[in-house]
mmCIF file of C-alpha atoms in Angstrom:
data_model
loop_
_atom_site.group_PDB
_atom_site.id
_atom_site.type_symbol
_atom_site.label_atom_id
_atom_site.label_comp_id
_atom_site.label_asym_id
_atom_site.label_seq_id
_atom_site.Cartn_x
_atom_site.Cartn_y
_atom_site.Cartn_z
ATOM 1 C CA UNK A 1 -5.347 -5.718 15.712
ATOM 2 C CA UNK A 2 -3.685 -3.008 17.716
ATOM 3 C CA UNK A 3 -1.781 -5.013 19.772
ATOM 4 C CA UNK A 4 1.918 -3.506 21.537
ATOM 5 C CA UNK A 5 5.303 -4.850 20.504
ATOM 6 C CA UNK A 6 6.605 -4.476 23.769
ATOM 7 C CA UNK A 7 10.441 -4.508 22.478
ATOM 8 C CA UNK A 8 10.474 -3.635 19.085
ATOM 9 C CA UNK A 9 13.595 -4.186 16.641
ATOM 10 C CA UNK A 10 15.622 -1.032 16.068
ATOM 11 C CA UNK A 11 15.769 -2.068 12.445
ATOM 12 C CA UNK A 12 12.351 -0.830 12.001
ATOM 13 C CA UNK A 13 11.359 2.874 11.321
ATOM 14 C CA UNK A 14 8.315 4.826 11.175
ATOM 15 C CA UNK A 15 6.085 3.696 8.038
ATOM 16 C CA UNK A 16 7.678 0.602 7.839
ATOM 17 C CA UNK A 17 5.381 -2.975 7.278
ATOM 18 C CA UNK A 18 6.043 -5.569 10.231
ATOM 19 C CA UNK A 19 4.824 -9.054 10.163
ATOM 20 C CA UNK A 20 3.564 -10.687 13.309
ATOM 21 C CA UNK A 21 3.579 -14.084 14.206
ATOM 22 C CA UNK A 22 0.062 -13.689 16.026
ATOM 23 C CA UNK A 23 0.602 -16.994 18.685
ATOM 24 C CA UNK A 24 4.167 -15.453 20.168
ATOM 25 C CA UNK A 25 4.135 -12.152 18.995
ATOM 26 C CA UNK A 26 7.090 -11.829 17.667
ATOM 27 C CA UNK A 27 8.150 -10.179 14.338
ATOM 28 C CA UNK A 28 8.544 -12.307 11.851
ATOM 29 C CA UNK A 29 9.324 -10.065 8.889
ATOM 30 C CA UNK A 30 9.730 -6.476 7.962
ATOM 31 C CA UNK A 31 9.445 -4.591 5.004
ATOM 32 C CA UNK A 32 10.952 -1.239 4.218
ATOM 33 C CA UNK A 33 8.919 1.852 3.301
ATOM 34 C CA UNK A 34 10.596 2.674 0.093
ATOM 35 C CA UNK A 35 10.310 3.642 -3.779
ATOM 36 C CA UNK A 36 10.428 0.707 -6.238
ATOM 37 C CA UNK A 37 8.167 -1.261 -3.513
ATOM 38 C CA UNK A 38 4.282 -2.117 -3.874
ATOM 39 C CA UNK A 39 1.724 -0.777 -1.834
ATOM 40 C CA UNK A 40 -1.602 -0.411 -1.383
ATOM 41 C CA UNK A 41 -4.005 2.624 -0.733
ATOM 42 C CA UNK A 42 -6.243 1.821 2.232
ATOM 43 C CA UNK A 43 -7.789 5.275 2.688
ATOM 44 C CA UNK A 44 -8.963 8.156 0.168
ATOM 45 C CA UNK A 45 -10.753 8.225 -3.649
ATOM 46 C CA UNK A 46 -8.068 5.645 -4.419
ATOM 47 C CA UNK A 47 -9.244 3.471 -1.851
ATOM 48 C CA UNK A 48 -8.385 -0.667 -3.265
ATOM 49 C CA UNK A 49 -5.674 0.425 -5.928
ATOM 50 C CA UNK A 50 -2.157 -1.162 -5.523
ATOM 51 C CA UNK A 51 0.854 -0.457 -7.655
ATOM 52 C CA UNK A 52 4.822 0.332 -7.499
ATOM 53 C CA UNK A 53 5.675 3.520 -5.474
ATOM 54 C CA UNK A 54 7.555 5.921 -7.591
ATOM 55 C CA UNK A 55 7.805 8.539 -5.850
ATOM 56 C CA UNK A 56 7.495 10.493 -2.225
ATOM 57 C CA UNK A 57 7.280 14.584 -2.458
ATOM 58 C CA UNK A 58 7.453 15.947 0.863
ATOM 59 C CA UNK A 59 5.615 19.352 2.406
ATOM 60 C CA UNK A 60 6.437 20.358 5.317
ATOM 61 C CA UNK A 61 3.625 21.596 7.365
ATOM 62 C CA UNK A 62 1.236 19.927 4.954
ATOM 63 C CA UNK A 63 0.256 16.355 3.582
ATOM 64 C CA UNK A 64 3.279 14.664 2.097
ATOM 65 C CA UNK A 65 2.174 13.205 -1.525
ATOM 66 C CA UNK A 66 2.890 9.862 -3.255
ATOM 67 C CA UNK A 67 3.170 9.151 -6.580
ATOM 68 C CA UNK A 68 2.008 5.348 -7.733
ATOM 69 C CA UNK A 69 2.007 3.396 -10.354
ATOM 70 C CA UNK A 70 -0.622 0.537 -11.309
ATOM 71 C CA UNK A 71 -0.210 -2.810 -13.635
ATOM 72 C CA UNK A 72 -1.684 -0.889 -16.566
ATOM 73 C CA UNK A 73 1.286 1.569 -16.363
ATOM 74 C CA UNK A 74 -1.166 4.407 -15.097
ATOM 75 C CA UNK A 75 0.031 6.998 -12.390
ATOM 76 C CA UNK A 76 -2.028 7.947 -9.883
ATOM 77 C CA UNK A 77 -1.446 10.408 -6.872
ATOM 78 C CA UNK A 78 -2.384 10.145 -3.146
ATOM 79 C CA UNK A 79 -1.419 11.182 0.099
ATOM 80 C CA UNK A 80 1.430 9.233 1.899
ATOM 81 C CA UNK A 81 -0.636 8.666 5.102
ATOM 82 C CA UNK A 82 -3.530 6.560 3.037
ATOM 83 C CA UNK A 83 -0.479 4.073 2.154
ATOM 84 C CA UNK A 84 0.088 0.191 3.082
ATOM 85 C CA UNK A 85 4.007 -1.055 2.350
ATOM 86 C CA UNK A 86 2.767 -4.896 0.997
ATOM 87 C CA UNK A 87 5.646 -6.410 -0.263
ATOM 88 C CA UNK A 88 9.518 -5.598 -1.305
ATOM 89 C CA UNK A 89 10.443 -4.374 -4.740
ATOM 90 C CA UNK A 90 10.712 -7.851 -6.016
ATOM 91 C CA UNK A 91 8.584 -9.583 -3.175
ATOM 92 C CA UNK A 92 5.730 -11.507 -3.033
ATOM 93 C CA UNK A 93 2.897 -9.552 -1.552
ATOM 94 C CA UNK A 94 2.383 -10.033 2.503
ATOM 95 C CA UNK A 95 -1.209 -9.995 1.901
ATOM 96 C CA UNK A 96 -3.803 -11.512 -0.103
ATOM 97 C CA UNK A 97 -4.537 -8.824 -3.162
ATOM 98 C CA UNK A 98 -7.981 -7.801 -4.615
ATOM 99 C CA UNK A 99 -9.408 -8.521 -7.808
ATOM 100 C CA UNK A 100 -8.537 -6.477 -10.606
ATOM 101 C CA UNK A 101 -4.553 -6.229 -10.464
ATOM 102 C CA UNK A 102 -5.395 -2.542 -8.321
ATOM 103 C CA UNK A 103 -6.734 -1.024 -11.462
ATOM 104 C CA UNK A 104 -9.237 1.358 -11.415
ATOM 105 C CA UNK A 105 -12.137 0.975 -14.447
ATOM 106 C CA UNK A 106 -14.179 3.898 -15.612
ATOM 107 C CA UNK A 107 -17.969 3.064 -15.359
ATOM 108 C CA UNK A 108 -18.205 2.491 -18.613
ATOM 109 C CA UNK A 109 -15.832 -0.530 -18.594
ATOM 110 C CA UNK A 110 -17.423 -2.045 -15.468
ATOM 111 C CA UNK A 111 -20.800 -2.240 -17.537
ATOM 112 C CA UNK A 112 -19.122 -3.749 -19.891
ATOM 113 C CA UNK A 113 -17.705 -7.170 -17.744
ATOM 114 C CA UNK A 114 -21.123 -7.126 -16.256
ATOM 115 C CA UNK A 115 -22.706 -7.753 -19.474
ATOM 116 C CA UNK A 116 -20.056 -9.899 -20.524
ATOM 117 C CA UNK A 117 -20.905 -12.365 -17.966
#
């Protein structure tokens, strides 16, 4: 909600996930921004899929690129700036997820549910 951590802990780095405890403001919990952990794309044509990083290619003076991986086994690629850290590599996820395990479906196989309903 954009609120300032006045004094934050120096065990957190840039593009790291912290947890707030919203009534003190303290943080509760932190997770690292690393491969092997799940994330979530928040921004971009991949916008609502969640996976496993697997991998971070960096260019400088251009957008770095992630590689991800969904619960169907598919890779997908986005930048690293349209990335959410969720949970650890064997975590529960901080967050509530959406439907559909964070793969995407062709249109073809959306028609299909609907009319299976």
């Amino acid at each position: 909600d954009g609120r300032t951590i006045r004094y934050h802990d120096p065990v957190v780095k840039r593009h790291d996930t912290v947890q707030v405890n919203i009534a003190t403001g303290k943080i509760t919990g932190v997770v690292k921004m690393a491969i092997g952990n799940k994330v979530i794309v928040t921004k971009g044509k991949n916008r609502g899929r969640y996976g496993i990083l697997t991998g971070i290619e960096r260019h400088p003076g251009s957008f770095d690129i992630v590689t991800i991986r969904d619960a169907d086994n598919n890779s997908f690629a986005t930048r690293f700036d349209n990335i959410f850290c969720i949970a650890g590599a064997n975590g529960k996820p901080l967050v509530s997820m959406p439907k559909g395990r964070g793969v995407a479906t062709t249109i073809l196989q959306e028609q299909n549910t609907r009319l299976a309903q």
